[in-house]
XYZ file of C-alpha atoms in Angstrom:
759
model
C 88.261 -34.972 -42.586
C 85.794 -37.079 -40.588
C 84.584 -33.937 -38.800
C 83.829 -32.184 -42.108
C 81.872 -35.238 -43.333
C 79.857 -35.252 -40.060
C 78.858 -31.588 -40.386
C 77.997 -32.081 -44.059
C 75.757 -35.022 -43.147
C 74.007 -33.013 -40.404
C 73.297 -30.135 -42.810
C 71.860 -32.533 -45.382
C 69.586 -34.060 -42.720
C 68.392 -30.613 -41.555
C 67.774 -29.493 -45.135
C 65.885 -32.720 -45.795
C 63.649 -32.215 -42.749
C 63.013 -28.551 -43.607
C 62.099 -29.489 -47.147
C 59.332 -31.744 -45.750
C 57.693 -28.775 -43.844
C 54.363 -27.957 -45.524
C 52.209 -24.795 -45.259
C 48.436 -25.543 -45.018
C 45.305 -23.411 -44.900
C 42.674 -25.399 -42.987
C 38.992 -24.751 -42.194
C 38.566 -24.882 -38.406
C 35.682 -26.883 -36.913
C 35.052 -26.535 -33.150
C 32.951 -29.291 -31.582
C 31.533 -30.047 -35.066
C 30.727 -26.354 -35.675
C 32.120 -24.703 -38.776
C 33.694 -21.538 -37.372
C 34.156 -20.010 -40.818
C 37.802 -19.300 -39.991
C 40.604 -20.518 -42.239
C 43.766 -21.017 -40.211
C 47.330 -21.112 -41.516
C 49.030 -24.293 -40.254
C 52.645 -25.374 -40.716
C 53.042 -29.146 -40.782
C 56.403 -30.673 -39.964
C 56.104 -34.471 -40.027
C 53.613 -35.201 -37.144
C 53.819 -31.701 -35.703
C 51.171 -28.997 -36.425
C 52.106 -25.377 -35.754
C 49.054 -23.075 -35.729
C 48.936 -19.372 -36.514
C 48.397 -17.961 -33.002
C 46.779 -14.555 -33.640
C 43.599 -15.743 -35.480
C 43.260 -18.535 -32.908
C 43.301 -16.017 -30.032
C 40.535 -14.025 -31.708
C 38.453 -17.146 -32.287
C 38.949 -18.602 -28.777
C 39.804 -15.742 -26.385
C 39.416 -17.979 -23.298
C 41.893 -20.587 -24.538
C 45.351 -20.241 -22.917
C 47.783 -19.732 -25.818
C 51.469 -19.103 -25.302
C 53.017 -15.927 -26.674
C 54.508 -16.050 -30.131
C 53.429 -16.247 -33.753
C 53.124 -20.066 -33.801
C 51.756 -22.495 -31.250
C 52.146 -26.270 -31.217
C 48.733 -27.921 -31.225
C 50.000 -30.486 -28.678
C 50.577 -27.632 -26.193
C 46.920 -26.558 -26.237
C 44.396 -27.883 -23.615
C 42.306 -29.736 -26.190
C 40.219 -32.795 -25.490
C 40.972 -34.060 -29.001
C 41.893 -32.889 -32.475
C 41.916 -34.389 -35.950
C 43.380 -33.224 -39.253
C 41.457 -34.390 -42.341
C 43.773 -34.047 -45.315
C 41.078 -35.017 -47.833
C 38.824 -32.056 -46.926
C 41.550 -29.760 -45.572
C 39.755 -29.419 -42.256
C 41.016 -29.216 -38.671
C 38.571 -30.615 -36.096
C 39.049 -29.362 -32.501
C 37.217 -30.720 -29.455
C 37.337 -28.200 -26.585
C 35.935 -28.099 -23.057
C 33.097 -25.646 -22.340
C 35.189 -23.489 -20.018
C 37.406 -22.408 -22.936
C 34.514 -21.502 -25.263
C 33.319 -17.847 -25.393
C 29.979 -16.818 -23.861
C 27.280 -15.964 -26.414
C 24.904 -13.185 -25.338
C 21.560 -12.741 -27.068
C 19.406 -9.731 -26.212
C 15.932 -10.282 -27.595
C 14.691 -7.152 -29.328
C 11.471 -5.824 -27.809
C 11.246 -2.726 -29.981
C 10.228 -2.620 -33.603
C 13.035 -3.864 -35.826
C 13.255 -0.530 -37.554
C 13.595 2.340 -35.098
C 10.906 4.909 -35.812
C 12.157 8.499 -35.448
C 10.225 11.100 -33.510
C 7.950 13.406 -35.469
C 6.401 16.729 -34.535
C 4.757 19.729 -36.113
C 4.276 23.232 -34.736
C 0.610 23.557 -33.798
C -1.910 25.084 -31.398
C -5.068 23.399 -30.169
C -7.890 23.956 -27.708
C -10.004 21.261 -26.066
C -13.373 22.447 -24.764
C -16.092 20.832 -22.674
C -19.310 22.824 -22.302
C -21.912 21.521 -19.814
C -25.369 22.593 -18.691
C -27.590 21.259 -15.891
C -31.221 22.382 -15.283
C -33.776 21.375 -12.694
C -37.322 20.921 -14.031
C -38.868 21.521 -10.606
C -37.138 24.794 -9.756
C -35.097 27.628 -11.210
C -31.841 25.947 -10.223
C -29.390 25.629 -13.118
C -25.645 25.393 -13.751
C -23.485 26.064 -16.799
C -19.794 25.512 -17.177
C -17.002 25.612 -19.710
C -13.725 23.714 -19.286
C -10.889 24.936 -21.508
C -7.569 23.213 -22.162
C -5.267 25.278 -24.381
C -2.020 23.832 -25.795
C 0.683 24.998 -28.167
C 3.813 23.292 -29.470
C 6.743 25.131 -31.036
C 10.279 23.865 -31.617
C 10.086 21.316 -28.787
C 8.460 23.676 -26.267
C 4.929 22.922 -25.112
C 2.631 25.398 -23.378
C -0.501 24.274 -21.514
C -3.207 26.302 -19.789
C -6.332 24.862 -18.134
C -9.269 27.009 -17.086
C -12.818 26.578 -15.766
C -15.676 29.069 -16.236
C -18.868 28.407 -14.216
C -22.161 30.096 -13.575
C -25.077 29.037 -11.377
C -28.140 30.900 -10.162
C -27.139 30.255 -6.540
C -23.374 31.008 -6.574
C -23.135 33.315 -9.557
C -20.075 33.521 -11.799
C -16.733 31.875 -10.978
C -13.470 31.854 -12.875
C -10.822 29.298 -11.841
C -7.387 28.790 -13.368
C -6.232 25.202 -12.873
C -2.739 24.890 -14.357
C -0.320 26.905 -16.476
C 2.891 25.189 -17.559
C 5.723 25.539 -20.054
C 7.568 22.277 -20.693
C 10.509 21.106 -22.784
C 11.098 17.373 -23.330
C 14.392 15.891 -24.488
C 13.304 12.531 -25.895
C 16.810 11.251 -26.556
C 18.134 12.053 -23.068
C 14.728 11.254 -21.492
C 14.757 14.477 -19.484
C 12.109 17.155 -18.935
C 12.209 20.813 -17.933
C 9.001 22.346 -16.583
C 8.077 25.823 -15.394
C 4.663 26.540 -13.899
C 2.141 24.446 -11.968
C 2.884 20.775 -11.340
C 2.764 17.961 -8.782
C 6.100 17.026 -7.217
C 7.550 13.595 -8.011
C 8.146 12.104 -4.582
C 8.906 8.418 -3.880
C 6.107 6.097 -2.762
C 7.080 6.496 0.912
C 6.747 10.312 0.820
C 3.855 12.613 -0.094
C 3.528 14.676 -3.269
C 1.931 18.103 -3.440
C 0.998 20.841 -5.891
C 3.434 23.693 -6.356
C 4.236 26.455 -8.825
C 7.891 26.696 -9.724
C 10.537 24.882 -11.741
C 11.200 21.172 -12.165
C 13.912 19.170 -13.910
C 14.434 15.447 -13.958
C 14.518 12.124 -15.693
C 11.347 11.251 -17.601
C 11.357 7.670 -18.850
C 7.734 8.099 -19.941
C 9.145 9.885 -22.995
C 10.563 6.549 -24.162
C 7.994 3.817 -23.411
C 10.049 1.462 -25.592
C 12.913 1.565 -23.086
C 12.968 -1.151 -20.417
C 14.177 0.427 -17.185
C 13.736 -2.560 -14.868
C 16.117 -5.546 -14.724
C 15.552 -8.206 -17.353
C 15.889 -11.880 -16.426
C 18.867 -13.730 -17.825
C 18.380 -17.314 -19.006
C 21.565 -19.317 -19.495
C 22.607 -22.706 -20.807
C 25.292 -24.384 -22.866
C 25.553 -26.262 -26.149
C 28.021 -29.096 -26.716
C 27.441 -29.004 -30.487
C 25.600 -26.530 -32.769
C 22.016 -26.296 -31.487
C 18.762 -24.386 -31.768
C 17.270 -23.210 -28.475
C 13.633 -22.177 -27.956
C 12.724 -20.078 -24.919
C 9.267 -20.531 -23.366
C 7.903 -18.194 -20.655
C 5.107 -19.819 -18.641
C 4.460 -22.160 -21.557
C 4.417 -19.493 -24.298
C 7.280 -19.278 -26.800
C 9.178 -16.023 -26.426
C 12.378 -16.454 -28.443
C 14.296 -18.841 -30.689
C 18.031 -18.621 -31.454
C 20.803 -20.686 -33.016
C 23.896 -21.229 -30.870
C 27.363 -22.497 -31.607
C 29.096 -24.789 -29.103
C 29.681 -23.138 -25.737
C 27.790 -21.320 -22.970
C 25.043 -18.866 -23.853
C 22.644 -16.442 -22.187
C 19.359 -14.977 -23.429
C 18.153 -11.642 -22.073
C 14.549 -10.934 -22.959
C 11.460 -9.102 -21.788
C 8.967 -11.729 -20.543
C 6.044 -9.224 -20.502
C 4.959 -10.332 -17.041
C 5.480 -9.049 -13.516
C 6.479 -11.249 -10.624
C 7.411 -14.909 -10.626
C 7.541 -17.123 -13.694
C 9.178 -20.199 -15.128
C 11.405 -20.175 -18.201
C 11.912 -23.381 -20.174
C 14.906 -23.754 -22.484
C 14.411 -26.458 -25.111
C 17.604 -27.158 -27.078
C 17.743 -29.327 -30.184
C 21.241 -30.195 -31.421
C 22.446 -31.061 -34.911
C 21.747 -34.755 -34.304
C 18.081 -34.143 -33.358
C 18.620 -34.752 -29.651
C 16.492 -32.569 -27.342
C 17.258 -31.340 -23.841
C 14.955 -29.281 -21.608
C 15.917 -27.036 -18.690
C 13.541 -25.083 -16.419
C 14.692 -21.866 -14.758
C 12.431 -19.978 -12.328
C 12.749 -16.181 -12.314
C 11.209 -13.035 -10.858
C 10.618 -9.697 -12.616
C 10.343 -6.508 -10.562
C 9.187 -3.398 -12.413
C 9.967 -1.080 -9.496
C 13.724 -1.726 -9.484
C 16.119 0.029 -11.837
C 18.334 -1.957 -14.170
C 22.064 -2.051 -13.542
C 23.583 1.415 -14.012
C 20.325 3.313 -14.649
C 19.438 6.451 -12.702
C 16.181 8.250 -11.985
C 16.164 11.730 -10.500
C 14.009 14.804 -10.084
C 14.589 18.278 -8.685
C 11.850 20.837 -8.060
C 11.596 24.204 -6.330
C 8.298 25.994 -5.962
C 5.544 27.501 -3.844
C 2.799 25.340 -2.313
C -0.621 25.893 -3.822
C -3.785 26.427 -1.774
C -7.400 25.875 -2.776
C -6.887 24.005 -6.035
C -10.118 24.113 -8.168
C -11.458 26.779 -5.797
C -9.237 29.765 -6.520
C -6.921 30.691 -9.318
C -3.558 31.728 -7.908
C -3.245 31.288 -4.156
C 0.254 30.198 -3.171
C 2.017 30.058 0.177
C 4.813 32.630 0.568
C 7.875 30.459 1.217
C 9.298 28.056 -1.415
C 9.704 24.305 -0.958
C 12.630 22.241 -2.212
C 11.931 18.646 -3.269
C 14.612 16.333 -4.712
C 14.926 12.569 -5.229
C 17.563 10.303 -6.735
C 17.578 6.547 -7.439
C 20.364 4.368 -8.794
C 20.414 0.752 -9.980
C 23.488 -0.667 -8.230
C 22.980 -3.965 -10.039
C 20.044 -6.025 -11.270
C 19.245 -7.029 -7.676
C 19.649 -3.773 -5.737
C 18.380 -0.210 -6.164
C 19.288 2.604 -3.770
C 17.520 5.944 -3.429
C 17.639 9.204 -1.540
C 15.164 12.023 -0.884
C 15.296 15.613 0.351
C 12.437 17.910 1.336
C 12.918 21.369 2.817
C 11.406 24.792 3.337
C 12.356 27.770 5.532
C 11.474 25.924 8.784
C 11.169 22.182 8.190
C 13.384 19.707 6.411
C 13.855 15.964 6.234
C 16.136 13.618 4.358
C 15.485 10.006 3.476
C 17.165 6.920 2.074
C 15.703 3.846 0.391
C 16.912 0.320 -0.247
C 15.117 -2.031 -2.645
C 16.311 -5.610 -2.892
C 15.248 -8.450 -5.155
C 15.122 -11.683 -3.164
C 15.932 -13.983 -6.044
C 12.741 -15.748 -7.109
C 10.962 -14.974 -3.824
C 9.850 -11.397 -4.409
C 11.265 -8.048 -3.359
C 11.658 -6.045 -0.177
C 11.956 -2.276 0.281
C 13.064 -0.305 3.338
C 12.908 3.498 3.623
C 13.901 5.821 6.465
C 13.432 9.573 6.891
C 15.026 11.816 9.478
C 13.686 15.250 10.331
C 15.951 18.281 10.535
C 15.468 21.732 12.018
C 12.118 22.198 13.783
C 11.148 18.599 13.018
C 13.731 16.300 14.567
C 11.685 13.097 14.510
C 11.916 10.161 12.158
C 9.736 7.737 10.245
C 10.347 4.404 8.577
C 8.619 2.143 6.057
C 9.162 -1.506 5.244
C 7.325 -3.455 2.544
C 7.408 -6.846 0.877
C 5.739 -7.992 -2.340
C 5.488 -11.271 -4.183
C 3.527 -11.748 -7.422
C 2.910 -14.965 -9.337
C 0.352 -16.402 -11.714
C -1.472 -18.203 -8.913
C -1.259 -15.863 -5.964
C 0.165 -12.539 -4.881
C 0.905 -11.167 -1.430
C 1.956 -7.731 -0.236
C 2.573 -6.228 3.202
C 3.587 -2.716 4.192
C 4.133 -1.037 7.536
C 5.007 2.600 8.317
C 5.739 4.059 11.712
C 6.749 7.538 12.914
C 7.383 9.181 16.233
C 5.303 12.114 17.402
C 7.896 14.789 16.588
C 8.190 14.034 12.867
C 6.416 16.247 10.333
C 6.841 16.614 6.626
C 6.547 20.000 4.945
C 2.907 19.532 3.954
C 1.671 18.511 7.429
C 3.686 21.319 9.038
C 2.180 23.919 6.687
C -1.393 22.602 7.032
C -1.152 21.935 10.771
C -2.374 18.342 10.301
C -1.089 15.219 12.002
C 0.347 12.231 10.185
C -0.660 8.717 11.333
C 1.726 7.227 13.873
C 1.295 3.731 12.414
C -0.064 2.475 9.104
C -0.256 -1.231 8.259
C -1.484 -2.795 5.027
C -1.695 -6.382 3.822
C -3.293 -7.992 0.785
C -3.544 -11.489 -0.626
C -4.850 -12.496 -4.062
C -5.420 -16.009 -5.345
C -6.223 -16.828 -8.960
C -8.157 -20.009 -9.755
C -7.782 -19.137 -13.460
C -10.869 -20.793 -14.965
C -12.836 -20.380 -11.727
C -12.123 -16.739 -11.001
C -9.935 -14.824 -8.573
C -10.350 -13.823 -4.930
C -8.578 -11.228 -2.814
C -8.577 -10.031 0.774
C -7.044 -6.886 2.230
C -6.452 -5.341 5.641
C -5.724 -1.693 6.476
C -5.077 -0.187 9.907
C -4.143 3.310 11.023
C -3.204 4.473 14.487
C -2.853 8.033 15.733
C -4.197 9.828 12.654
C -6.222 13.031 12.723
C -9.298 10.928 12.046
C -8.589 8.636 14.989
C -7.887 4.915 14.798
C -9.174 3.068 11.725
C -9.264 -0.627 10.870
C -10.785 -2.001 7.679
C -11.177 -5.462 6.135
C -12.152 -6.033 2.493
C -12.719 -9.139 0.393
C -13.712 -9.629 -3.246
C -14.273 -12.368 -5.807
C -14.543 -12.061 -9.585
C -15.488 -14.672 -12.151
C -15.679 -14.308 -15.937
C -16.336 -17.713 -17.544
C -16.641 -16.196 -21.018
C -16.593 -12.909 -22.867
C -20.360 -12.719 -22.640
C -20.812 -12.292 -18.904
C -18.898 -11.548 -15.702
C -19.642 -11.723 -11.974
C -18.116 -9.596 -9.185
C -18.831 -9.453 -5.442
C -17.092 -7.424 -2.761
C -17.512 -6.930 0.978
C -15.954 -4.568 3.503
C -16.049 -4.224 7.284
C -15.011 -1.129 9.236
C -14.019 -2.357 12.689
C -13.810 1.138 14.171
C -17.541 1.883 13.741
C -18.984 -1.544 12.918
C -20.165 -0.507 9.448
C -20.230 -2.993 6.589
C -21.002 -2.959 2.876
C -21.663 -5.722 0.338
C -21.847 -5.177 -3.421
C -22.797 -7.630 -6.161
C -22.388 -6.884 -9.868
C -23.364 -9.039 -12.861
C -22.573 -7.868 -16.401
C -23.970 -9.611 -19.496
C -22.716 -8.779 -22.995
C -25.767 -9.439 -25.182
C -23.820 -8.867 -28.399
C -21.013 -6.650 -29.671
C -23.061 -3.480 -29.068
C -25.502 -4.221 -26.247
C -24.771 -4.721 -22.548
C -26.913 -5.359 -19.456
C -25.645 -4.779 -15.898
C -27.336 -5.646 -12.593
C -25.983 -4.259 -9.310
C -27.048 -5.023 -5.742
C -25.595 -2.956 -2.880
C -26.293 -3.441 0.832
C -24.831 -1.645 3.857
C -25.621 -0.652 7.437
C -26.979 2.753 6.401
C -29.832 3.828 4.150
C -27.803 3.445 0.946
C -28.865 -0.088 -0.042
C -30.124 -0.214 -3.618
C -30.594 -2.290 -6.763
C -29.648 -0.916 -10.154
C -30.475 -2.222 -13.632
C -28.599 -0.656 -16.529
C -28.827 -1.254 -20.271
C -26.397 0.340 -22.758
C -26.106 0.296 -26.524
C -22.740 1.083 -28.080
C -21.441 1.618 -31.566
C -18.428 -0.115 -33.067
C -17.918 2.689 -35.584
C -15.841 5.791 -34.968
C -18.996 7.886 -35.116
C -22.664 7.382 -34.367
C -25.184 7.126 -31.549
C -24.717 5.526 -28.138
C -27.316 5.460 -25.367
C -27.994 3.963 -21.948
C -30.901 3.742 -19.506
C -30.896 2.709 -15.834
C -33.376 2.181 -13.035
C -32.345 2.336 -9.378
C -34.647 1.092 -6.595
C -34.247 0.726 -2.859
C -33.150 4.277 -2.069
C -35.416 6.716 -0.299
C -36.681 7.585 -3.772
C -36.446 5.452 -6.887
C -34.347 7.007 -9.617
C -34.475 6.712 -13.408
C -31.660 7.875 -15.688
C -31.174 8.093 -19.428
C -28.240 9.254 -21.534
C -27.775 9.678 -25.293
C -24.318 10.274 -26.844
C -23.343 11.300 -30.352
C -19.788 11.144 -31.689
C -18.973 12.713 -35.020
C -15.949 13.870 -36.919
C -15.950 17.347 -35.359
C -17.366 16.986 -31.834
C -19.007 14.791 -29.194
C -22.380 15.659 -27.648
C -24.617 14.142 -25.002
C -28.066 14.724 -23.551
C -29.376 13.084 -20.426
C -31.982 13.237 -17.754
C -32.640 11.849 -14.284
C -35.620 11.835 -12.022
C -36.640 10.786 -8.542
C -39.763 11.842 -6.652
C -40.103 15.589 -7.126
C -36.602 16.191 -8.489
C -36.214 15.919 -12.265
C -33.148 17.242 -14.077
C -31.853 17.611 -17.604
C -28.152 17.847 -18.414
C -26.254 18.169 -21.675
C -22.774 18.809 -22.955
C -20.594 19.279 -26.006
C -16.921 18.260 -26.186
C -14.484 18.883 -28.975
C -11.287 20.480 -30.124
C -10.043 23.299 -32.343
C -6.642 22.727 -33.952
C -4.400 24.981 -35.955
C -1.712 23.145 -37.951
C -0.009 23.630 -41.320
C -1.827 26.929 -41.874
C -5.327 25.415 -41.517
C -7.903 25.352 -38.714
C -9.784 22.174 -37.839
C -12.800 21.285 -35.717
C -12.371 17.808 -34.293
C -13.068 15.476 -31.423
C -11.133 16.157 -28.176
C -7.381 15.546 -28.425
C -6.378 13.047 -25.766
C -2.587 12.929 -26.330
C -1.416 13.565 -29.895
C -2.995 14.052 -33.300
C -2.173 13.712 -36.982
C -3.097 15.663 -40.079
C -3.421 13.078 -42.845
C -3.105 14.344 -46.433
C -3.671 12.121 -49.446
C -4.621 14.463 -52.323
C -7.741 12.344 -52.815
C -11.224 12.889 -51.383
C -13.393 10.313 -49.564
C -10.427 8.022 -48.841
C -10.877 5.838 -45.697
C -8.212 6.392 -43.015
C -7.322 3.800 -40.388
C -5.503 4.102 -37.065
C -4.106 0.748 -35.875
C -6.443 -0.973 -38.379
C -9.553 0.804 -36.987
C -11.506 3.150 -39.251
C -11.318 6.720 -37.927
C -12.730 8.739 -40.828
C -12.531 9.718 -44.478
C -10.598 12.516 -46.117
C -12.512 15.646 -47.041
C -12.821 17.225 -50.466
C -9.298 18.598 -50.083
C -7.961 15.101 -49.388
C -7.287 15.743 -45.680
C -8.427 14.340 -42.324
C -7.560 15.285 -38.744
C -7.094 12.215 -36.497
C -7.046 13.243 -32.781
C -6.462 9.854 -31.100
C -2.723 9.148 -31.589
C -0.663 7.872 -28.652
C 2.263 10.080 -27.659
C 5.859 8.764 -27.719
C 4.848 5.392 -29.152
C 4.694 4.121 -32.751
C 1.281 4.618 -34.358
C 0.260 2.939 -37.607
C -1.787 5.187 -39.896
C -3.009 3.641 -43.138
C -5.395 4.391 -45.993
C -7.557 2.230 -48.214
C -6.694 2.926 -51.881
C -9.434 0.722 -53.397
C -11.596 3.758 -54.096
C -8.920 5.485 -56.169
C -9.596 5.938 -59.897
C -7.817 3.571 -62.244
C -5.421 6.285 -63.383
C -4.202 7.019 -59.809
C -1.404 5.131 -58.042
C -0.015 5.339 -54.519
C 3.415 4.141 -53.441
C 2.719 3.733 -49.695
C -0.571 2.738 -48.053
C 0.630 2.762 -44.433
C 3.068 4.803 -42.383
C 4.419 4.524 -38.855
C 4.837 7.736 -36.885
C 5.952 8.463 -33.327
C 4.721 11.818 -31.985
C 7.303 13.543 -29.776
C 5.042 14.047 -26.780
C 1.672 15.800 -26.835
C 1.979 17.350 -30.249
C 0.780 16.952 -33.791
C 2.328 15.255 -36.809
C 1.765 15.721 -40.533
C 1.418 12.506 -42.572
C 1.340 12.759 -46.349
C 0.419 9.917 -48.698
C 1.597 10.631 -52.227
C -1.140 9.916 -54.753
C -0.005 10.334 -58.346
C -2.214 10.559 -61.413
C -0.854 8.566 -64.328
C -1.752 8.153 -68.011
C -1.469 4.433 -68.678
C -1.714 2.763 -72.040
C -3.155 -0.665 -72.915
C -1.967 -2.229 -76.164
C -3.075 -5.350 -78.046
C 0.010 -6.340 -80.062
C 0.161 -8.561 -83.137
C 3.223 -9.416 -85.200
C 3.283 -8.420 -88.824
C 2.988 -12.137 -89.554
C -0.531 -12.014 -88.063
C 0.189 -14.044 -84.928
C -0.446 -12.676 -81.437
C 2.577 -11.411 -79.521
C 3.797 -14.337 -77.395
C 3.461 -14.129 -73.620
C 6.557 -13.025 -71.618
C 7.880 -10.842 -74.427
C 9.918 -7.909 -73.119
C 8.428 -4.573 -74.255
C 9.841 -1.113 -73.545
C 12.211 1.717 -74.261
C 14.595 3.906 -72.280
C 11.684 5.242 -70.161
C 10.013 2.030 -68.972
C 9.906 -1.699 -69.503
C 7.216 -4.337 -69.034
C 6.300 -7.911 -70.014
C 3.450 -8.924 -72.294
C 0.538 -10.983 -71.021
C -2.030 -13.288 -72.552
C -3.488 -12.518 -75.980
C -0.678 -10.054 -76.695
C -1.875 -7.517 -74.121
C 0.743 -5.043 -72.926
C 0.120 -2.603 -70.046
C 2.280 0.520 -69.803
C 2.087 2.540 -66.567
C 2.759 5.748 -68.488
C 1.980 6.631 -72.068
C 5.370 6.536 -73.813
C 6.810 9.804 -75.008
C 8.884 8.152 -77.725
C 7.263 6.977 -80.945
C 8.751 3.466 -80.901
C 8.784 0.479 -78.540
C 11.337 -2.309 -78.848
C 10.166 -5.880 -78.295
C 12.230 -8.992 -77.603
C 10.359 -12.274 -78.100
C 11.045 -15.367 -75.927
C 12.688 -17.112 -78.929
C 15.152 -14.260 -79.351
C 13.492 -12.540 -82.283
C 13.032 -8.762 -82.172
C 10.380 -6.397 -83.490
C 9.440 -2.728 -83.329
C 6.086 -1.085 -82.531
C 5.387 2.211 -84.270
C 3.159 4.206 -81.885
C 2.415 6.872 -84.481
C -0.342 4.552 -85.663
C -2.236 5.258 -82.380
C -4.164 8.520 -82.590
C -5.352 8.488 -78.959
C -4.576 6.048 -76.139
C -7.498 4.456 -74.349
C -7.307 3.335 -70.701
C -10.285 0.992 -70.974
C -10.135 -0.574 -74.420
C -6.852 -1.921 -75.762
C -5.319 -0.093 -78.709
C -4.438 -2.541 -81.479
C -0.900 -2.110 -82.829
C 1.447 -4.100 -85.074
C 4.978 -5.127 -84.209
C 7.249 -5.325 -87.242
C 9.870 -8.063 -87.070
C 13.467 -6.990 -87.486
C 15.377 -9.103 -89.986
C 18.507 -10.697 -88.621
C 21.699 -9.758 -90.402
C 23.591 -12.657 -91.900
C 27.050 -13.317 -90.452
């Protein structure tokens, strides 16, 4: 009997305790930061059992035992507090358990601009003529650069035609290439004439063949070098500003815990980052972090490679198609092991000679970078060569040293084919110091041993000073130790105003080439117009006078000049331009440098701007060819609509385009002609329609202005307009009373009040 009473009492106690368990939904605050997470909590007397799964997602670094519930007393918290009045749970946690916040500062435009292209053909031409006034000697020439773009494939052919009375007619083909660029994969395929892409410690050469490789130039917005990482921590919610060399670069809000900011500082070399954090209480802390940016290293995980196979070219610019009989293989590969180390390899081979090479580039923290390369000959060339270099760049000074050495039995493919000898030793060193307001100075040293030109040793020094935008000063000196020759040059440039410039040059050396030159030039800020320059040179064996006049128009560039000294007077002239076929039309334009755009606006004489600079006006067909776009980068093309008639509207006045390589794009600005209507509305009571009345129908809606004026963008097709007055009254406008709408003078109409129905 007593045992039954005992068990009954125990059950009542357990039921009583269980009945006091309470289920709560609490807002979680971590180190005074509102996490935005609402956590389910079971309260049993003084015990809090937390829902484990949401807590693991919120704090992944916090050690939480397995299970659906976790006792708050079993967590490694510095402190916690439950506020029953606000239903909040305050947790204080050590930094090691808080998640790392990573911020990558965007360096591209916020809205990614897609690539654009249009099938087109274009020809750049440069016609020149040179005639002596004292003899029958003359020269004429025509440089042609033909391009076509179709479905991603680009064809290029460059040719020179020349004729002179002494040498006669010559016809030289420079390059012929067919290229395909994959902008998304940043890869290029090329067939034809090209220059091999060798690393800096190997030589490049012209070949005709096939090439495939990585081409990061297709995506200039991509950052391929390692970005510095600036880190800190926040005890409470804070705002952190990042300054690079004193200039603000980024600003971000951080919750409690460690953080890192990865950004592009837009400098090369050494710098100082300053993190200024302001917490929720207004307290400020400042941390300085030195860093070093190397643009030659590859970021972690990136690769750069190129493979080419072709025939060496002889007599470039002298003959059209002379190639050596045996092909040459050239391949290179680089890999960013991490943000501190980049490794590379190189292979060069033909039917007799071959060599392989390896490269190691290492970032030395904040103290610059070092690079070591080694090449070993194979086959008939069993020698070796090595290169070591060091570079450090900062705002104040920069230093660079480089040394290469080879043994006598090493030859690369080019020297073996040409029968020339590479230098046995090459040493270079340079030092630059920047006084900022007081100019910059630099010195350099170059030495070669065992080259085909003998031993050479050269010292150079220079100093430049530009106290303002109006004038600049530059002096340089060089000394050739091998033959004792020296040269000193002094240059002073004065900007008289935005269009006029005066330059004075003094040059002295050990030979007979000492001279003084005075040059005046007049420019033109507009996209077209006249430019001219005159110069006088004294101190040579014969004084020389030169003059040059340039004209730049919408369709071509032309120049005419002359020079004279003693009994030798010459005239020279030239015309440069382009012919473009795009969208079924042919255009005469200025030379195309990279890419071009056909701008259509359906309105004549409309000003067109490229990057806020006036580049022309649309023709009578509402079109303009703009030949100065930059390839693979965003270009802003805009128009000025102020000259449009009052009955014309345009939805967009600027557009961003990114040409996919050297190609054309078609940009269309939609200009729409409208038939607006201007009404002067009075109520049938005689009073003017109150301001802010809502006027419209199913087609359009607008708001009335002062003196009852109502502007409708389009003349309404329906015969009635409904009006709602600010006081809630309604009225109707019968448009049948208007015989013809006027766009200048308001049409007077009456709005008839609608009687309210009685309830």
